[in-house]
Short mmCIF file of N, CA, C and O in Angstrom, two decimals:
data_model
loop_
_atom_site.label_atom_id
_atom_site.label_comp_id
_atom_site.label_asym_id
_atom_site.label_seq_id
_atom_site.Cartn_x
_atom_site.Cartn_y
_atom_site.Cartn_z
N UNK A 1 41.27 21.70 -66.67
CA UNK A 1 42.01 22.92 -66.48
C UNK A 1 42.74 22.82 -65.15
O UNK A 1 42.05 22.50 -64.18
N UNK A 2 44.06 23.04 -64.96
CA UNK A 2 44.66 22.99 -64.04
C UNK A 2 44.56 24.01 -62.98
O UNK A 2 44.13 25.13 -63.27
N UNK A 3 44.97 23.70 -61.61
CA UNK A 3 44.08 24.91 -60.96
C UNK A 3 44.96 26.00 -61.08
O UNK A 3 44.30 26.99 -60.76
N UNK A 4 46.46 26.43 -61.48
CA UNK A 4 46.87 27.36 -61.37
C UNK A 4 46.40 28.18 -62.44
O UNK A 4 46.56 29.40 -62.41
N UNK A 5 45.67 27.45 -63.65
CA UNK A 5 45.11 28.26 -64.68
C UNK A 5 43.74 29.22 -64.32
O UNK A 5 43.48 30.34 -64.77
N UNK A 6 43.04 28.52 -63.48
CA UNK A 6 42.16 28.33 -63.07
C UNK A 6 42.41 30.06 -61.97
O UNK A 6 41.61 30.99 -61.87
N UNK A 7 43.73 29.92 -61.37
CA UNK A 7 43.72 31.21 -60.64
C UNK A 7 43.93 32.08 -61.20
O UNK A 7 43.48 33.13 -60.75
N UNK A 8 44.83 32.14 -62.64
CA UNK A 8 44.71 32.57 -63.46
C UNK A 8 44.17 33.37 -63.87
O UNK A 8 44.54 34.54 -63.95
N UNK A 9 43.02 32.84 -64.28
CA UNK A 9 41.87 32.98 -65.12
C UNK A 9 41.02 34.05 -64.12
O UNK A 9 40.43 35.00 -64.62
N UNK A 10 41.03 33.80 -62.76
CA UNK A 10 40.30 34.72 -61.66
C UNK A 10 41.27 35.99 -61.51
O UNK A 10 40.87 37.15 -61.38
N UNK A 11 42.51 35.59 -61.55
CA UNK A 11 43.37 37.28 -61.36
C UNK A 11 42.72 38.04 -62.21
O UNK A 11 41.84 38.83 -61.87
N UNK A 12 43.22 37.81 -63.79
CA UNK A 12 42.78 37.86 -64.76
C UNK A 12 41.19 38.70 -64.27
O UNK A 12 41.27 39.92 -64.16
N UNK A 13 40.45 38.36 -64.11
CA UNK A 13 39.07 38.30 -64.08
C UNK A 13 38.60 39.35 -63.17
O UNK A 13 37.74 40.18 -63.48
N UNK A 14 39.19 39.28 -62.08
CA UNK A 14 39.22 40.09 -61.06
C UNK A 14 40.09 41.61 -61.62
O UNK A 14 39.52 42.70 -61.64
N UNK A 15 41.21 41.46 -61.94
CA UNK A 15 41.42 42.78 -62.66
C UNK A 15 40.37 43.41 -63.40
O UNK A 15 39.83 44.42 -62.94
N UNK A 16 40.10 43.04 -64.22
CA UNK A 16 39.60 43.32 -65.56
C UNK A 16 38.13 44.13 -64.91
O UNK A 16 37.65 45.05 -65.56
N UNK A 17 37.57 43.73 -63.75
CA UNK A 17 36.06 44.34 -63.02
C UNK A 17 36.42 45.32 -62.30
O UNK A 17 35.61 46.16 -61.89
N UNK A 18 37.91 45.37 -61.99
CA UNK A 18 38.08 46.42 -61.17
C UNK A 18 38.66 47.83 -62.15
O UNK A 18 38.60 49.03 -61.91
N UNK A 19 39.14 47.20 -63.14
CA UNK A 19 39.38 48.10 -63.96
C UNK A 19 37.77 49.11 -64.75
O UNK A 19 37.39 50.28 -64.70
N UNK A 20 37.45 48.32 -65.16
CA UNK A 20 35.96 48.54 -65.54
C UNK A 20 35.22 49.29 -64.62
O UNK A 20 34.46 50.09 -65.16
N UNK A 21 35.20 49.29 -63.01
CA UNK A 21 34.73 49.78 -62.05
C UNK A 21 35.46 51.13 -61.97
O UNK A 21 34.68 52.08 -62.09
N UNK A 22 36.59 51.42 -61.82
CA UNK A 22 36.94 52.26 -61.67
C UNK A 22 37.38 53.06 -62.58
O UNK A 22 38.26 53.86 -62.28
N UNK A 23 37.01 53.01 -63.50
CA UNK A 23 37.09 54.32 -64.81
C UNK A 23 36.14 54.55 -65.35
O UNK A 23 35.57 53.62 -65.91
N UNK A 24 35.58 55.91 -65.41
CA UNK A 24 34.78 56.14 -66.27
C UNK A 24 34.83 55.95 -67.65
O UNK A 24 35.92 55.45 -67.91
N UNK A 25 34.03 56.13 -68.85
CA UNK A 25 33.96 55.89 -70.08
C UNK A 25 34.93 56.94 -71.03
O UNK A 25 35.29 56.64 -72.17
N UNK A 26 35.18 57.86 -70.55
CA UNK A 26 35.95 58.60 -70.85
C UNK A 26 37.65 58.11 -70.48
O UNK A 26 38.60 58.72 -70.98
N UNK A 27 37.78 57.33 -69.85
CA UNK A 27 39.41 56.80 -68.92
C UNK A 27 39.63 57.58 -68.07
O UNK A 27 40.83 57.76 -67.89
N UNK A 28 38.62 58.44 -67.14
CA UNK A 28 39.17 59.15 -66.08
C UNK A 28 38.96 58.61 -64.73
O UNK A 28 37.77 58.31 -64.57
N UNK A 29 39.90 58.30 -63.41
CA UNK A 29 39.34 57.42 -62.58
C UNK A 29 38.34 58.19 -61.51
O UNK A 29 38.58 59.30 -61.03
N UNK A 30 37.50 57.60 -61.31
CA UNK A 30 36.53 58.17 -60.40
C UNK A 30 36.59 58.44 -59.34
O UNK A 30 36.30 57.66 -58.44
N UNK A 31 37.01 59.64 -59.19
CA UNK A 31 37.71 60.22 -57.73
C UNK A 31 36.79 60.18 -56.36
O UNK A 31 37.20 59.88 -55.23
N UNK A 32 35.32 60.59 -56.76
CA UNK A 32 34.48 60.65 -56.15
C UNK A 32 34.02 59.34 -55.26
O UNK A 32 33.62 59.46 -54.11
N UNK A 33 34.14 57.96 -55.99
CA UNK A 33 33.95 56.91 -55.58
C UNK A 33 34.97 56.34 -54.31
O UNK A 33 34.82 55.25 -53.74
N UNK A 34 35.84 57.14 -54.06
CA UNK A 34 37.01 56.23 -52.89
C UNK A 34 36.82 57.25 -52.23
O UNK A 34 36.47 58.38 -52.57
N UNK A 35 37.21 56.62 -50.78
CA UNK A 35 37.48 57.50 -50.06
C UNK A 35 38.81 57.15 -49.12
O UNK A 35 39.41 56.08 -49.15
N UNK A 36 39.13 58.25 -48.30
CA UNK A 36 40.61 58.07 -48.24
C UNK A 36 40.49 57.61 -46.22
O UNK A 36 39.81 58.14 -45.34
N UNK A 37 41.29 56.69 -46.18
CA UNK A 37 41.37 56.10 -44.97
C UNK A 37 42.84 56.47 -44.65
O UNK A 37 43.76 55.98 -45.30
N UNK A 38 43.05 57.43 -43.53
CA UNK A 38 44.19 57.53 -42.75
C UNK A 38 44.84 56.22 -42.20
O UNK A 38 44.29 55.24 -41.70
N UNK A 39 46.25 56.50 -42.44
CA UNK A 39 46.90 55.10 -41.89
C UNK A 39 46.66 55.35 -40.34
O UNK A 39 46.64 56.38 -39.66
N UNK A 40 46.41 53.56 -39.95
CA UNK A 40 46.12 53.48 -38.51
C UNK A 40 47.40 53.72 -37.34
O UNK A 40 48.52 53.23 -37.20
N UNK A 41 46.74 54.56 -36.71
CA UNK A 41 47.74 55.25 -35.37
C UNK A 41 48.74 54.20 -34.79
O UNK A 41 48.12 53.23 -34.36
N UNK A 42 49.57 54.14 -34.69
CA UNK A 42 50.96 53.33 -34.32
C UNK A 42 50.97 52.80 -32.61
O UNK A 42 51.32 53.73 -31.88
N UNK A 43 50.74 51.89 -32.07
CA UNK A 43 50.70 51.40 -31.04
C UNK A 43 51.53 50.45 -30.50
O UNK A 43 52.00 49.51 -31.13
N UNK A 44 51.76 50.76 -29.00
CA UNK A 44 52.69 49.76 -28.81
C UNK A 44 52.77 48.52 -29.13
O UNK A 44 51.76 48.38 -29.81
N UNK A 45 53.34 47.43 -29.11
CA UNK A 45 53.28 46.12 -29.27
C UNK A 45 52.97 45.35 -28.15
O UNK A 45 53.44 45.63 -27.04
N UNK A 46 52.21 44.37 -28.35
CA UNK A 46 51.81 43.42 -27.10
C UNK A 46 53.08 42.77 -26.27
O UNK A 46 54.03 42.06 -26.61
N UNK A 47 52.85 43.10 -25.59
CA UNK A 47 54.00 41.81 -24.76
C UNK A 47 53.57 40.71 -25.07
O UNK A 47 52.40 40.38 -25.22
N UNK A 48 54.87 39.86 -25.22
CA UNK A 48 55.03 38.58 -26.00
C UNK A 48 55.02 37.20 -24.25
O UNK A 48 55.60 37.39 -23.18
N UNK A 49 54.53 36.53 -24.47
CA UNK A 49 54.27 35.41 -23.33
C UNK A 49 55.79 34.54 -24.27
O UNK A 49 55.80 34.22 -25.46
N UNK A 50 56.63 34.41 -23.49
CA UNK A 50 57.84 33.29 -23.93
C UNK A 50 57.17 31.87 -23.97
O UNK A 50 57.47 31.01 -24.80
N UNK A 51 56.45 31.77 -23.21
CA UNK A 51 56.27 30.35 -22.56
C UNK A 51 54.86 30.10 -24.08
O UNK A 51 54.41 28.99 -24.36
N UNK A 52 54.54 31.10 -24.62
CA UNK A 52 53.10 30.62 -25.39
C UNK A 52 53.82 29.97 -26.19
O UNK A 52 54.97 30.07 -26.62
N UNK A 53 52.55 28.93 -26.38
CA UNK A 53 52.82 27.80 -27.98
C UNK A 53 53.73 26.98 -27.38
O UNK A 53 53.74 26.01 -28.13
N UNK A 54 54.68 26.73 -26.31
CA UNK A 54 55.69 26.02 -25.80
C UNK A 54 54.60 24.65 -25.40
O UNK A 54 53.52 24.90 -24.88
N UNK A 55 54.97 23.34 -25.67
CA UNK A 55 54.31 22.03 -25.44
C UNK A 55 54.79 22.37 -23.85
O UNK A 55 55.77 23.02 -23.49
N UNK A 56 53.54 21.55 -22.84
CA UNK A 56 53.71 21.64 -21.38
C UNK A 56 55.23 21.00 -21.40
O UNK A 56 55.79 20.41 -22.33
N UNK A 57 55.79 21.37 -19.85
CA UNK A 57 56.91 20.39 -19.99
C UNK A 57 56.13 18.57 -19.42
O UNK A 57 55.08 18.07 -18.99
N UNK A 58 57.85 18.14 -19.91
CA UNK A 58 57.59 16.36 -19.62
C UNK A 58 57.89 15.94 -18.26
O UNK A 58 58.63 16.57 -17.51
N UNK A 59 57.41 15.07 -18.01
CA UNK A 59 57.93 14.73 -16.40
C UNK A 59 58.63 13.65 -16.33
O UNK A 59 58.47 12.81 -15.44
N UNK A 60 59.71 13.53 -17.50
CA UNK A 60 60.51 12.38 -17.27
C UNK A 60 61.71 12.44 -16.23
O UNK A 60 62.28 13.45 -15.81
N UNK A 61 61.89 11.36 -15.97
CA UNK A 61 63.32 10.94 -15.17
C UNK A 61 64.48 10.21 -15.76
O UNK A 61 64.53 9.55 -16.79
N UNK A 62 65.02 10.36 -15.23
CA UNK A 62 66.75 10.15 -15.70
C UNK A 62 66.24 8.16 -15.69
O UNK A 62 66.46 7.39 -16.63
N UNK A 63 65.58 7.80 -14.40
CA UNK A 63 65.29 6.77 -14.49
C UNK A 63 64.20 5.82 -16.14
O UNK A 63 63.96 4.63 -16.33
N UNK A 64 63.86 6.96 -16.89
CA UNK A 64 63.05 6.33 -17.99
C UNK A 64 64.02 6.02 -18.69
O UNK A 64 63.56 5.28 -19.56
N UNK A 65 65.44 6.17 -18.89
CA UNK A 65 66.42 5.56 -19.91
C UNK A 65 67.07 4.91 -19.14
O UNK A 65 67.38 5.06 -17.96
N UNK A 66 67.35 3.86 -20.17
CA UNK A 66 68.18 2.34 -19.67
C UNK A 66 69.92 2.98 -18.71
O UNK A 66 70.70 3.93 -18.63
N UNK A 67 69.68 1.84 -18.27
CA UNK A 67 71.14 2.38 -17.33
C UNK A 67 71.95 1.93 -18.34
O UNK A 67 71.71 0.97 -19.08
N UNK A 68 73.33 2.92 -18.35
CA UNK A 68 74.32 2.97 -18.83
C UNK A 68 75.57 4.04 -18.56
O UNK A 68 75.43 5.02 -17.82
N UNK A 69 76.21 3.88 -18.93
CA UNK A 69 77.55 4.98 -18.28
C UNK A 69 76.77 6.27 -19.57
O UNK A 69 76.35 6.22 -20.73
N UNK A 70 76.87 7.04 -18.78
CA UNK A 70 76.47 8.53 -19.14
C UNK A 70 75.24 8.80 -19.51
O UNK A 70 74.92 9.67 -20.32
N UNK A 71 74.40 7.95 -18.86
CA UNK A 71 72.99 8.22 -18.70
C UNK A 71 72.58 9.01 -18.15
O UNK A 71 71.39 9.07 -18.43
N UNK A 72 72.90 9.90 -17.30
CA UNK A 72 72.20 11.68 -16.54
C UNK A 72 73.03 12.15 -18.08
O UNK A 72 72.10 12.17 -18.88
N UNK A 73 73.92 12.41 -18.61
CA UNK A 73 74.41 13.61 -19.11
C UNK A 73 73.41 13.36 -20.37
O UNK A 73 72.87 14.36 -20.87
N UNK A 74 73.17 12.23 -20.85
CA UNK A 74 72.35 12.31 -21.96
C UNK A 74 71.13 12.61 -21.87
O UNK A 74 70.46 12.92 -22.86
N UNK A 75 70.69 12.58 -20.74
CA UNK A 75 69.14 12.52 -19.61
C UNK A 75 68.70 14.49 -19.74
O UNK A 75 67.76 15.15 -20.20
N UNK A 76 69.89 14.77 -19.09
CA UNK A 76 69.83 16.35 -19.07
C UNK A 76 70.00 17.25 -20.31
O UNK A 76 69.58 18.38 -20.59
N UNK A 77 70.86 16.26 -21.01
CA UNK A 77 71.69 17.34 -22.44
C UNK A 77 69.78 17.02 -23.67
O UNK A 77 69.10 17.92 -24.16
N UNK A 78 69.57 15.92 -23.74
CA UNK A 78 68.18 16.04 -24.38
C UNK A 78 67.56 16.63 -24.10
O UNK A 78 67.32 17.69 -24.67
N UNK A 79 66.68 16.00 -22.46
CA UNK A 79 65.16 16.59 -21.95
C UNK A 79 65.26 17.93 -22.08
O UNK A 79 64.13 18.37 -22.30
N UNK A 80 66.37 19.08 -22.04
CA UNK A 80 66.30 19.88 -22.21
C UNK A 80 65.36 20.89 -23.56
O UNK A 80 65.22 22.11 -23.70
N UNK A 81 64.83 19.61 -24.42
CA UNK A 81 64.67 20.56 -25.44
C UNK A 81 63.13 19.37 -25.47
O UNK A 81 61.95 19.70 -25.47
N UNK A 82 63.64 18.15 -25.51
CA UNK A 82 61.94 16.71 -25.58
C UNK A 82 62.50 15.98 -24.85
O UNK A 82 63.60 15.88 -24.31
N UNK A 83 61.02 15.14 -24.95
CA UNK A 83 61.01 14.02 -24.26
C UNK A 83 61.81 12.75 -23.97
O UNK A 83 62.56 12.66 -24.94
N UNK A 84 61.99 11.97 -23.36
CA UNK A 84 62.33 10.84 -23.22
C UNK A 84 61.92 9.83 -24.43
O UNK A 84 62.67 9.41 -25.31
N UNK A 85 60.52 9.54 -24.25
CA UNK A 85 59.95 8.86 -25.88
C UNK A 85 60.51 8.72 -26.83
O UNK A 85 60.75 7.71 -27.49
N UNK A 86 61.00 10.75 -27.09
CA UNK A 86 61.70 10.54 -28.60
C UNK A 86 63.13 10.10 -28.54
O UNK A 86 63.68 9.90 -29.63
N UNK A 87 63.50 10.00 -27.96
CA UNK A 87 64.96 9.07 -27.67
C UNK A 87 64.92 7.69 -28.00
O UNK A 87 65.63 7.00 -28.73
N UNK A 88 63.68 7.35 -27.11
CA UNK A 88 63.83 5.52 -27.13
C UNK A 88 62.80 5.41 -28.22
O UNK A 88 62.53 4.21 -28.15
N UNK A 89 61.99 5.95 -29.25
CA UNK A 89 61.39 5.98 -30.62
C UNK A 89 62.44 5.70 -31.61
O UNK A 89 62.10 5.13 -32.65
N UNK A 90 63.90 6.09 -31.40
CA UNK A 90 64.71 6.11 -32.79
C UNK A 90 66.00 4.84 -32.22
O UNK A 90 66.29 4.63 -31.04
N UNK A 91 66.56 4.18 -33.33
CA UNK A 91 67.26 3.20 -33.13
C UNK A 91 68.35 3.46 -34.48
O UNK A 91 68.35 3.06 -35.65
N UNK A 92 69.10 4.17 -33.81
CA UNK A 92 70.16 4.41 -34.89
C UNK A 92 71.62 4.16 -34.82
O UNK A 92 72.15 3.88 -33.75
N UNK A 93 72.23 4.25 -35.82
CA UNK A 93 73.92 4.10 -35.67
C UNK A 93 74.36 5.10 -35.26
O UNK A 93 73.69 6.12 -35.43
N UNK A 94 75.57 5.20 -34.62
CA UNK A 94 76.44 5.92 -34.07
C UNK A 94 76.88 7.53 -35.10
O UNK A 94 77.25 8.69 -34.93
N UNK A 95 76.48 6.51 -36.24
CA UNK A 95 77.29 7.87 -36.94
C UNK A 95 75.33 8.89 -37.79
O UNK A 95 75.30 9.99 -38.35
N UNK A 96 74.41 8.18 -37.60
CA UNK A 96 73.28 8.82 -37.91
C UNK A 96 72.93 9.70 -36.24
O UNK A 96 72.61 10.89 -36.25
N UNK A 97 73.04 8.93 -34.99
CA UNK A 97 72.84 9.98 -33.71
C UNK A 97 73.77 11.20 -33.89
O UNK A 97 73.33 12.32 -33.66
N UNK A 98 75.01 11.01 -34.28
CA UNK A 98 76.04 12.09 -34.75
C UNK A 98 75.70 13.12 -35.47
O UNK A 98 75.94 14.30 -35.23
N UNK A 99 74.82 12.42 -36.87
CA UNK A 99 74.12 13.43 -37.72
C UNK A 99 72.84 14.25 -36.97
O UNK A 99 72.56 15.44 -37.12
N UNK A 100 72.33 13.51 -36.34
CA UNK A 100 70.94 14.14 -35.19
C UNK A 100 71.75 15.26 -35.01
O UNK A 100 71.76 16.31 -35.65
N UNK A 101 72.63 14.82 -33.79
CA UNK A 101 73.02 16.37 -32.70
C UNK A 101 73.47 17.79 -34.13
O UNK A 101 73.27 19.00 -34.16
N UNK A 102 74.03 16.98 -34.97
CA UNK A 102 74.37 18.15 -35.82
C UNK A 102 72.73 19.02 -36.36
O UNK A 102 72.33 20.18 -36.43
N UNK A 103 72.25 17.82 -36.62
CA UNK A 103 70.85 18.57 -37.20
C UNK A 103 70.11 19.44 -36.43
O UNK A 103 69.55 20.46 -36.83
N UNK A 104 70.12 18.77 -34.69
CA UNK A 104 69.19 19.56 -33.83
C UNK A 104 70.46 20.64 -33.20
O UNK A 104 70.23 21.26 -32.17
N UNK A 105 71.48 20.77 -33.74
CA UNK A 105 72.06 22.19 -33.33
C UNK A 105 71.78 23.25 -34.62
O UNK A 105 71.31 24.37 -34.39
N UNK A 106 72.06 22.89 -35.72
CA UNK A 106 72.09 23.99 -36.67
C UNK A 106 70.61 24.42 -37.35
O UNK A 106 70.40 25.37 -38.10
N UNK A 107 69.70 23.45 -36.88
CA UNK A 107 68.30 23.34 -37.62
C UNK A 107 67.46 23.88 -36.20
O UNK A 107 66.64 24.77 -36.42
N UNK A 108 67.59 23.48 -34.94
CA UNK A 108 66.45 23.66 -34.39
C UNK A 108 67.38 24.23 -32.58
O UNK A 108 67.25 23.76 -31.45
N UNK A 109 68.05 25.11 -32.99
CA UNK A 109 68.73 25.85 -32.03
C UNK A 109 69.53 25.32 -30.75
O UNK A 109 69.90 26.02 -29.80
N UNK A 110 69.65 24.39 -30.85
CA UNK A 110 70.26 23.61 -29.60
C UNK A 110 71.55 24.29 -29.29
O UNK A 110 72.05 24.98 -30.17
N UNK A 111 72.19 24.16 -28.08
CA UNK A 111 73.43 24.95 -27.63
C UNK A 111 74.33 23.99 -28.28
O UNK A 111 73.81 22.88 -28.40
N UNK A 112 75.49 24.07 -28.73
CA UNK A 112 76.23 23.53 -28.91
C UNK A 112 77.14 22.26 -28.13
O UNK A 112 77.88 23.00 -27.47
N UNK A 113 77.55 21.01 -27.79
CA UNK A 113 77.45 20.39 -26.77
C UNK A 113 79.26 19.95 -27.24
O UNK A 113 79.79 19.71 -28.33
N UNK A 114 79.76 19.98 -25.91
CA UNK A 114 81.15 20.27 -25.75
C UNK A 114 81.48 18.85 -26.05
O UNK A 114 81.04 17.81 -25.57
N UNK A 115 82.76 19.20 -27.35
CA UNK A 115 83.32 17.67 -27.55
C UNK A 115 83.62 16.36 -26.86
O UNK A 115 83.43 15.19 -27.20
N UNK A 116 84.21 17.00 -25.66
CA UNK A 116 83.72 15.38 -24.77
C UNK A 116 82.99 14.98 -24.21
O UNK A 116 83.20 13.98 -23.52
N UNK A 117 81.96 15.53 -24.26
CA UNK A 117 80.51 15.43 -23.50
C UNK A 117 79.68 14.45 -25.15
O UNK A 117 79.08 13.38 -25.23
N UNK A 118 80.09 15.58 -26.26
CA UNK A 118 79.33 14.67 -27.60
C UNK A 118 79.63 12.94 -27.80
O UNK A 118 79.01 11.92 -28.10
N UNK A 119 80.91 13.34 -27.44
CA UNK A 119 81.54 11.86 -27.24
C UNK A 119 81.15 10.70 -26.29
O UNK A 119 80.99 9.53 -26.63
N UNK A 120 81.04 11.21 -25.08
CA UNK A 120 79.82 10.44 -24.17
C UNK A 120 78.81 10.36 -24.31
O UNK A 120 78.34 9.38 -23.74
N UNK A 121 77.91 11.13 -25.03
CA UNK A 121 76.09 10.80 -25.48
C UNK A 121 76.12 10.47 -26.31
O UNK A 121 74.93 10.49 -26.62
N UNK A 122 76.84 9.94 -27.43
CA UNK A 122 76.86 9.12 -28.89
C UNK A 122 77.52 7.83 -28.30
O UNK A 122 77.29 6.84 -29.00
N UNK A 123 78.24 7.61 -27.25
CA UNK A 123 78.77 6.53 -26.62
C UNK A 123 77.26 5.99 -26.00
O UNK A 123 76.77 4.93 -26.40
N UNK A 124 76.76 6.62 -25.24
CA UNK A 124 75.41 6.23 -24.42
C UNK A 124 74.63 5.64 -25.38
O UNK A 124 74.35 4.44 -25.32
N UNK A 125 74.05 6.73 -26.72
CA UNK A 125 72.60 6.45 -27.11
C UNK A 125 72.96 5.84 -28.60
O UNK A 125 72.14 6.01 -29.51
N UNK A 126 74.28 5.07 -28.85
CA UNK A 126 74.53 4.33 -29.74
C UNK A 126 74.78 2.67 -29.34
O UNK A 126 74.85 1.72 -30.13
N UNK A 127 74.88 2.66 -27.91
CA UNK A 127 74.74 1.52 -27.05
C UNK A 127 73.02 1.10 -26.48
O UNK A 127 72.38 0.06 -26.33
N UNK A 128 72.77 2.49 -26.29
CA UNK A 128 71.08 1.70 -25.77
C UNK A 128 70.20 1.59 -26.40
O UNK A 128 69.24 0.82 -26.26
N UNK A 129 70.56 3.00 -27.82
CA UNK A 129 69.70 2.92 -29.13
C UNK A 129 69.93 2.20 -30.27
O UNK A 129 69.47 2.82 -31.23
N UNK A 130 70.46 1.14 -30.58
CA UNK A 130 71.28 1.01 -32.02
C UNK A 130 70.24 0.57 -32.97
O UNK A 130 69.11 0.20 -32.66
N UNK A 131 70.69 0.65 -34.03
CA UNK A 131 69.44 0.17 -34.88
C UNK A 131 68.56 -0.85 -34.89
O UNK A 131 69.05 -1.87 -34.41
N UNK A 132 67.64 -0.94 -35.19
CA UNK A 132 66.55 -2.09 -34.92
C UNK A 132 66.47 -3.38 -36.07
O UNK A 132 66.76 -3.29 -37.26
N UNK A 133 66.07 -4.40 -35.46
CA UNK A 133 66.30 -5.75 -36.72
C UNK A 133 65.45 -5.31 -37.45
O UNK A 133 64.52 -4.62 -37.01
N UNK A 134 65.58 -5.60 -38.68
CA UNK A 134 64.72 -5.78 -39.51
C UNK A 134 64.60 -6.65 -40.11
O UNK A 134 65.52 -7.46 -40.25
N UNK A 135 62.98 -6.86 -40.87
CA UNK A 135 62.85 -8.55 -41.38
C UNK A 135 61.79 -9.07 -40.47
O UNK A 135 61.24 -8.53 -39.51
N UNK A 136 61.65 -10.26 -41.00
CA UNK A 136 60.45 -11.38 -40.41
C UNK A 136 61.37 -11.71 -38.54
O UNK A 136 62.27 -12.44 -38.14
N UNK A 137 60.70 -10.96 -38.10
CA UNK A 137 60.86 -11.26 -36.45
C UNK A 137 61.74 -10.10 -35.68
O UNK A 137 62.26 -10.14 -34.56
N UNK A 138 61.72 -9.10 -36.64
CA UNK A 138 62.10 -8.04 -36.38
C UNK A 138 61.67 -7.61 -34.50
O UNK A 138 62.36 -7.36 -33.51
N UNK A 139 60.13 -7.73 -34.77
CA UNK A 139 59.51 -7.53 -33.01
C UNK A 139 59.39 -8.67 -32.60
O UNK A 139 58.35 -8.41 -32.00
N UNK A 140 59.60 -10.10 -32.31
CA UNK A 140 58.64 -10.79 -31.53
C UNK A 140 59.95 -11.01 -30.67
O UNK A 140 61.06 -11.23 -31.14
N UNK A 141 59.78 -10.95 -29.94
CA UNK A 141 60.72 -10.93 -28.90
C UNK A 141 61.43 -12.69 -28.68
O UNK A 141 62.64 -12.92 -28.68
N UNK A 142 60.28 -13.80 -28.49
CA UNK A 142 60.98 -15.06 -28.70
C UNK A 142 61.57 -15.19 -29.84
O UNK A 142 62.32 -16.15 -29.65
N UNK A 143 61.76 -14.73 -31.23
CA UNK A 143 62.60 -14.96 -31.76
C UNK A 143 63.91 -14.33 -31.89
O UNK A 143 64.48 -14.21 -32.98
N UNK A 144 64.40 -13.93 -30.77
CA UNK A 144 65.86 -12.96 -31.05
C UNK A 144 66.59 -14.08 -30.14
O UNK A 144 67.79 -13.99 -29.90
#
């Protein structure tokens, strides 16, 4: 039995006791048996902490990415949101880092980053990141 039958079968099941419970033999519902709970009094709302659930910040430096021409602007325009790591974790083409900034603006709120500035950090992190070999010797470093 599959389990959605299976929940099924408990809705099902669960109705059917509550129905039974709450009517007498006659079909009249048993007034006597409930009792009535006032809705709960309306209270302010907690103040919200901005900073909760936020990962600590990182303590990277401009110095953890490879030198290259427009290495602070790419340094600042990222860390702003992660780490350093996830930068030098991905090894992509020019036109997939392109697809990134689009993704981490419309998917995960990023400010929008001014056309010639996009043009310099896809220049940067398509030069220090590019895709990775793949294949037999992909990592060993004496064989490249």
């Amino acid at each position: 039995m599959s389990q959605i039958n299976i929940i099924h079968a408990a809705v099902i099941g669960l109705t059917a006791t509550f129905l039974l419970l709450a009517f007498d033999r006659a079909g009249e519902l048993r007034k006597d048996q409930y009792v009535y709970v006032p809705p709960a009094p309306k209270v302010a709302a907690a103040a919200v902490d901005p900073d909760k659930g936020k990962p600590p910040p990182h303590n990277d430096k401009v110095e953890d990415l490879p030198e290259g021409k427009n290495r602070e602007l790419t340094f600042y325009t990222c860390t702003a949101c992660h780490g350093v790591a996830l930068i030098k974790a991905q090894g992509l083409t020019r036109e997939l880092w392109d697809s990134t900034l689009d993704l981490m603006v419309e998917k995960h709120r990023m400010p929008p980053i001014k056309a010639e500035e996009r043009v310099e950090i896809l220049d940067y992190l398509a030069e220090q990141f590019p895709p990775r070999r793949k294949g037999r010797g992909a990592d060993n470093p004496f064989l490249k």
